Coordinates of C-alpha atoms in Angstrom, one line a residue:
M1 CA -19.8 -1.5 -47.2
T2 CA -16.3 -1.3 -45.7
K3 CA -15.1 -4.6 -44.4
P4 CA -14.5 -4.5 -40.6
D5 CA -10.8 -4.4 -39.6
P6 CA -10.2 -7.7 -37.7
V7 CA -7.6 -6.1 -35.4
I8 CA -10.0 -3.3 -34.5
E9 CA -12.8 -5.8 -33.9
W10 CA -10.4 -7.8 -31.6
L11 CA -9.5 -4.7 -29.6
L12 CA -13.2 -3.8 -29.2
D13 CA -14.0 -7.2 -27.9
S14 CA -12.3 -6.3 -24.6
D15 CA -12.5 -4.2 -21.5
P16 CA -14.1 -0.7 -21.5
S17 CA -10.7 0.7 -20.7
I18 CA -9.5 -0.5 -24.1
R19 CA -12.7 0.1 -26.0
W20 CA -13.0 3.8 -25.2
Q21 CA -9.4 4.4 -26.3
V22 CA -9.9 2.5 -29.5
M23 CA -13.1 4.6 -30.2
C24 CA -11.3 7.9 -29.4
D25 CA -7.8 7.3 -30.8
L26 CA -8.3 4.9 -33.7
L27 CA -11.9 5.4 -34.8
D28 CA -12.4 9.1 -34.2
A29 CA -15.8 8.4 -32.6
P30 CA -17.8 11.4 -31.4
Q31 CA -16.8 12.5 -27.9
P32 CA -20.1 11.7 -26.3
E33 CA -19.8 8.1 -27.5
W34 CA -16.3 7.4 -26.2
M35 CA -17.0 9.3 -23.0
A36 CA -20.0 7.1 -22.4
E37 CA -17.8 4.0 -22.9
R38 CA -15.1 5.5 -20.7
A39 CA -17.6 6.1 -17.9
K40 CA -18.0 2.3 -17.7
V41 CA -14.4 2.0 -16.4
E42 CA -15.7 2.7 -12.9
T43 CA -18.5 0.1 -12.9
E44 CA -17.3 -2.7 -15.2
G45 CA -14.2 -4.7 -15.9
W46 CA -10.7 -4.0 -14.7
G47 CA -11.4 -0.5 -13.4
A48 CA -14.3 -1.7 -11.2
K49 CA -12.2 -4.7 -10.1
L50 CA -9.3 -2.5 -9.0
L51 CA -11.6 -0.2 -7.2
S52 CA -13.1 -3.1 -5.3
F53 CA -9.7 -3.7 -3.6
Q54 CA -9.6 -0.2 -2.2
D55 CA -9.3 0.2 1.5
D56 CA -11.8 2.3 3.5
D57 CA -9.2 5.0 4.0
G58 CA -8.7 5.4 0.2
Q59 CA -5.4 3.5 0.0
W60 CA -4.7 0.1 -1.6
A61 CA -3.0 -2.7 0.3
G62 CA -2.6 -0.4 3.3
G63 CA 0.4 1.6 2.0
A64 CA 1.5 4.4 -0.3
F65 CA 4.4 2.7 -2.1
L66 CA 4.5 -0.7 -0.4
P67 CA 1.8 -3.0 0.9
A68 CA 1.3 -2.9 4.7
D69 CA 2.4 -6.6 4.9
F70 CA 5.5 -6.1 2.9
D71 CA 8.6 -8.1 3.8
P72 CA 11.9 -7.2 2.0
R73 CA 12.4 -10.9 1.2
E74 CA 9.3 -10.6 -1.1
W75 CA 11.1 -8.1 -3.4
R76 CA 14.3 -10.2 -3.5
E77 CA 12.6 -13.5 -4.1
H78 CA 9.4 -12.6 -6.1
G79 CA 9.9 -9.1 -7.4
Q80 CA 8.6 -5.7 -6.4
P81 CA 5.0 -5.7 -5.3
W82 CA 2.6 -3.5 -7.4
T83 CA -0.5 -3.5 -5.2
A84 CA 0.0 -0.4 -3.1
T85 CA -1.6 2.9 -3.6
T86 CA 0.7 4.7 -6.0
F87 CA 0.7 1.8 -8.6
S88 CA -3.1 1.2 -8.2
L89 CA -3.9 4.9 -8.7
S90 CA -1.6 5.2 -11.7
Q91 CA -3.3 2.2 -13.3
L92 CA -6.7 3.7 -12.8
R93 CA -5.5 6.8 -14.5
E94 CA -4.2 4.7 -17.4
L95 CA -7.5 2.8 -17.6
G96 CA -9.3 6.2 -17.9
F97 CA -11.1 6.3 -14.6
D98 CA -13.2 9.5 -14.8
P99 CA -11.4 12.1 -12.5
S100 CA -14.6 14.1 -12.2
S101 CA -16.6 11.3 -10.7
E102 CA -17.7 11.3 -7.1
R103 CA -15.7 8.1 -6.4
A104 CA -12.5 9.7 -7.8
R105 CA -13.0 12.9 -5.8
R106 CA -13.6 11.0 -2.7
T107 CA -10.5 8.8 -3.3
V108 CA -8.1 11.7 -3.7
A109 CA -9.5 13.5 -0.7
L110 CA -9.1 10.4 1.4
L111 CA -5.5 9.9 0.3
G112 CA -4.7 13.5 1.1
A113 CA -6.1 13.0 4.6
S114 CA -4.7 9.5 5.5
A115 CA -1.9 8.3 3.2
H116 CA 1.8 9.0 3.9
W117 CA 4.9 7.9 2.1
E118 CA 7.0 5.2 3.8
E119 CA 10.2 6.9 3.0
G120 CA 9.8 9.9 5.3
G121 CA 6.1 10.0 6.4
Q122 CA 5.3 12.8 3.9
P123 CA 1.6 13.4 3.2
Y124 CA 0.8 11.6 -0.1
W125 CA 0.1 14.7 -2.3
E126 CA 3.3 16.4 -1.1
G127 CA 5.3 13.8 -2.8
E128 CA 8.4 11.8 -1.8
V129 CA 12.1 12.3 -2.5
E130 CA 12.6 10.0 -5.5
E131 CA 12.1 11.5 -9.0
C132 CA 10.4 8.5 -10.5
I133 CA 7.8 8.4 -7.7
N134 CA 7.3 12.1 -7.8
G135 CA 6.8 12.1 -11.5
R136 CA 4.0 9.6 -11.3
T137 CA 2.5 11.4 -8.3
V138 CA 2.4 14.6 -10.4
A139 CA 0.8 12.7 -13.2
D140 CA -1.9 11.2 -10.9
G141 CA -2.4 14.4 -8.9
A142 CA -2.8 16.6 -12.0
Y143 CA -5.1 14.1 -13.6
F144 CA -7.3 13.9 -10.6
G145 CA -7.4 17.7 -10.0
I146 CA -4.9 18.0 -7.1
D147 CA -2.5 21.0 -6.8
V148 CA 0.9 19.4 -7.3
S149 CA 2.7 22.6 -8.2
R150 CA 5.1 22.2 -5.2
I151 CA 6.3 18.7 -6.5
V152 CA 6.6 20.2 -10.0
E153 CA 8.8 23.0 -8.7
R154 CA 10.9 20.5 -6.9
L155 CA 11.3 18.3 -10.0
T156 CA 12.3 21.2 -12.2
G157 CA 15.1 22.0 -9.8
E158 CA 16.3 18.4 -9.8
R159 CA 17.3 18.1 -13.4
L160 CA 20.8 17.0 -14.1
D161 CA 23.2 18.8 -16.5
D162 CA 22.2 16.6 -19.4
G163 CA 18.6 17.7 -19.2
G164 CA 16.9 14.7 -17.7
W165 CA 16.4 13.1 -14.3
N166 CA 17.7 10.1 -12.3
C167 CA 16.2 8.8 -9.1
E168 CA 19.7 7.9 -8.0
R169 CA 20.7 11.6 -8.0
A170 CA 20.6 11.8 -4.3
R171 CA 23.1 8.9 -4.2
G172 CA 25.5 10.8 -6.4
S173 CA 24.4 9.9 -10.0
L174 CA 25.3 12.6 -12.5
R175 CA 23.7 11.1 -15.6
S176 CA 20.0 11.0 -16.3
S177 CA 18.2 7.7 -16.8
F178 CA 15.7 6.9 -19.5
A179 CA 13.2 5.5 -16.9
S180 CA 13.4 8.4 -14.5
T181 CA 13.1 10.9 -17.3
I182 CA 10.0 9.4 -18.9
N183 CA 8.3 9.2 -15.5
V184 CA 8.9 12.9 -14.9
L185 CA 8.0 13.9 -18.4
E186 CA 4.7 12.1 -18.2
G187 CA 4.0 14.0 -15.0
L188 CA 5.0 17.3 -16.4
L189 CA 2.8 16.7 -19.5
E190 CA -0.2 15.9 -17.4
F191 CA 0.4 19.0 -15.3
E192 CA 0.6 21.1 -18.4
R193 CA -2.5 19.5 -19.8
S194 CA -4.4 20.3 -16.6
T195 CA -3.0 23.7 -15.7
G196 CA -1.1 25.1 -18.7
G197 CA 2.1 24.5 -16.8
T198 CA 4.6 27.1 -15.8
P199 CA 7.5 28.5 -17.7
Q200 CA 9.8 26.4 -15.6
S201 CA 7.9 23.2 -16.1
R202 CA 7.6 23.7 -19.8
E203 CA 11.3 24.4 -20.1
A204 CA 12.1 21.3 -18.0
R205 CA 9.9 19.2 -20.2
S206 CA 11.8 20.5 -23.3
T207 CA 15.2 19.5 -21.9
G208 CA 13.9 16.1 -20.8
E209 CA 12.5 15.5 -24.3
K210 CA 15.9 16.6 -25.8
F211 CA 17.7 14.0 -23.6
L212 CA 15.6 11.2 -25.1
L213 CA 15.6 12.6 -28.7
E214 CA 19.4 13.0 -28.8
R215 CA 19.6 9.3 -28.0
N216 CA 17.0 8.2 -30.6
L217 CA 14.9 7.1 -27.6
F218 CA 17.2 4.1 -26.8
R219 CA 20.9 4.6 -27.7
R220 CA 23.8 5.6 -25.6
L221 CA 25.0 9.1 -26.5
G222 CA 28.7 8.1 -26.5
T223 CA 28.8 4.8 -28.3
G224 CA 25.5 4.7 -30.1
E225 CA 24.8 1.2 -28.7
P226 CA 21.4 0.4 -27.2
A227 CA 21.5 1.5 -23.6
D228 CA 19.4 -1.5 -22.7
E229 CA 18.1 -4.2 -25.0
R230 CA 14.9 -4.3 -23.0
F231 CA 14.1 -0.8 -24.3
L232 CA 13.3 -2.4 -27.6
R233 CA 11.0 -5.0 -26.1
F234 CA 7.4 -4.1 -25.2
L235 CA 5.9 -4.6 -21.8
H236 CA 2.7 -3.6 -20.0
P237 CA 1.9 -2.3 -17.5
N238 CA 5.2 -0.4 -17.6
R239 CA 5.0 0.8 -13.9
W240 CA 8.2 2.7 -13.6
R241 CA 10.0 0.9 -16.5
Y242 CA 10.9 2.3 -19.8
D243 CA 10.6 1.1 -23.4
I244 CA 10.4 2.9 -26.7
L245 CA 6.7 2.4 -27.1
R246 CA 6.1 4.3 -23.8
A247 CA 8.3 7.1 -25.1
L248 CA 6.6 7.2 -28.5
D249 CA 3.2 7.3 -26.9
Y250 CA 4.4 10.2 -24.7
F251 CA 5.7 12.2 -27.7
R252 CA 2.4 11.6 -29.5
S253 CA 0.5 12.9 -26.5
S254 CA 2.8 15.9 -26.2
A255 CA 2.4 16.8 -29.9
M256 CA -1.3 16.5 -29.7
L257 CA -1.4 18.9 -26.8
T258 CA 1.0 21.5 -28.2
G259 CA 0.5 21.0 -32.0
A260 CA 4.2 20.4 -32.5
D261 CA 5.3 18.4 -35.6
P262 CA 6.8 14.9 -34.9
D263 CA 10.6 15.1 -34.4
P264 CA 12.5 13.2 -37.1
R265 CA 14.7 11.7 -34.4
L266 CA 11.7 9.5 -33.5
G267 CA 12.1 7.8 -36.9
E268 CA 14.4 5.0 -35.9
A269 CA 12.1 4.0 -33.0
I270 CA 9.1 4.2 -35.3
G271 CA 10.8 1.9 -37.7
H272 CA 11.5 -0.6 -35.0
L273 CA 7.9 -0.4 -33.8
R274 CA 6.7 -1.2 -37.4
S275 CA 9.1 -4.1 -37.7
R276 CA 7.6 -5.8 -34.6
R277 CA 4.1 -5.9 -36.1
S278 CA 3.0 -9.5 -36.6
N279 CA 1.6 -10.7 -40.0
D280 CA -1.9 -10.6 -38.5
G281 CA -1.5 -6.9 -37.6
R282 CA -1.0 -7.3 -33.9
W283 CA 1.9 -6.8 -31.5
L284 CA 3.1 -9.3 -28.9
L285 CA 3.7 -8.7 -25.2
D286 CA 7.4 -9.3 -25.0
W287 CA 7.8 -9.4 -21.2
T288 CA 6.1 -8.6 -17.9
L289 CA 7.4 -7.4 -14.6
P290 CA 7.6 -10.0 -11.7
G291 CA 5.8 -9.1 -8.5
R292 CA 2.5 -9.2 -6.7
V293 CA -0.5 -7.7 -8.6
W294 CA -4.2 -7.5 -7.9
F295 CA -4.9 -9.2 -11.2
H296 CA -3.5 -9.4 -14.8
V297 CA -4.7 -7.1 -17.6
N298 CA -2.8 -8.8 -20.4
E299 CA -2.7 -11.9 -22.4
A300 CA 0.3 -14.2 -21.7
Q301 CA 3.8 -13.2 -22.4
G302 CA 4.7 -13.9 -26.0
Q303 CA 1.1 -13.6 -27.1
P304 CA -0.7 -10.8 -29.0
S305 CA -1.5 -8.0 -26.5
R306 CA -4.4 -5.7 -26.9
W307 CA -2.7 -3.0 -24.8
I308 CA 0.6 -3.1 -26.8
T309 CA -1.4 -3.2 -30.1
L310 CA -3.7 -0.3 -29.1
R311 CA -0.7 1.9 -28.1
A312 CA 1.4 0.9 -31.2
M313 CA -1.5 1.5 -33.6
R314 CA -2.3 5.0 -32.3
V315 CA 1.4 6.0 -32.4
L316 CA 1.7 4.9 -36.0
R317 CA -1.6 6.5 -36.9
W318 CA -0.4 9.8 -35.5
W319 CA 3.0 9.5 -37.2
D320 CA 1.6 8.5 -40.6
R321 CA -1.1 11.2 -40.5
Q322 CA 1.5 13.9 -39.8
A323 CA 3.8 12.6 -42.5
S324 CA 0.9 12.8 -45.0
I325 CA 0.2 16.4 -44.0
R326 CA 3.9 17.4 -44.3
H327 CA 4.0 15.9 -47.8

């Protein structure tokens, strides 16, 4: 008999939202088995807990981007709050909440009827003005079966000359940011997965990927220096923040959708990811974002993290499998 992998056993001894992804991405379990585990996200563990905080009108914390009781001093003194609708809905998507369930369909319909963005009062599924927010709204909307093509069209027209996006564009920024770009890319990928995309959205996704690849996922194009040392440190949930693991997981998902070979320019980031593996086969949670949350889904900062380990293992599994096929 094959001896059980202690890291896999540790991952499976967890929440349904982690277990189903381990079964699907690391163990190649039959689809009916991991789908049955995924269905538990709605009724057990973190998914059920997050749904329990939902307002009667479909929102969370009474607001789209900010809680209804938000005071600007909170952001300055304690960090950005993460309890409002956009971050709660994105987290449910990341947990694997079944978009075809009755609860999911009711949620997105309620949001369409009652939720509006604080920035300009726009209806929730029409999006806001900021690229990061709209990228995540596209990802959530496409995942939950909403027509977000108008937001996609807007995003494809907001690319900067270097191929990516920056949520400071409206304030005059001419250079793309890693964070804005990965938020939009994830949205465009989910849109393509759900609808096949459009020629414009696929072309925009290509230029956004090129922006990251030309920089080896974390370097400045001009100097070759790391654009931000935090890009090499792993966090979860990412919210709108960027790190190389988030980018690698995106490129894995993109390749699995399109059948493309891994780009060799991912190699340096892959090497860094390998180097961060602990002797026991796990990865640590390097840092977390400050700010109000409904509850925590990770072990303490500096401790082995199931979420980081799951994502790292599936990225390396994909990369190594493709390398073996090529050779």
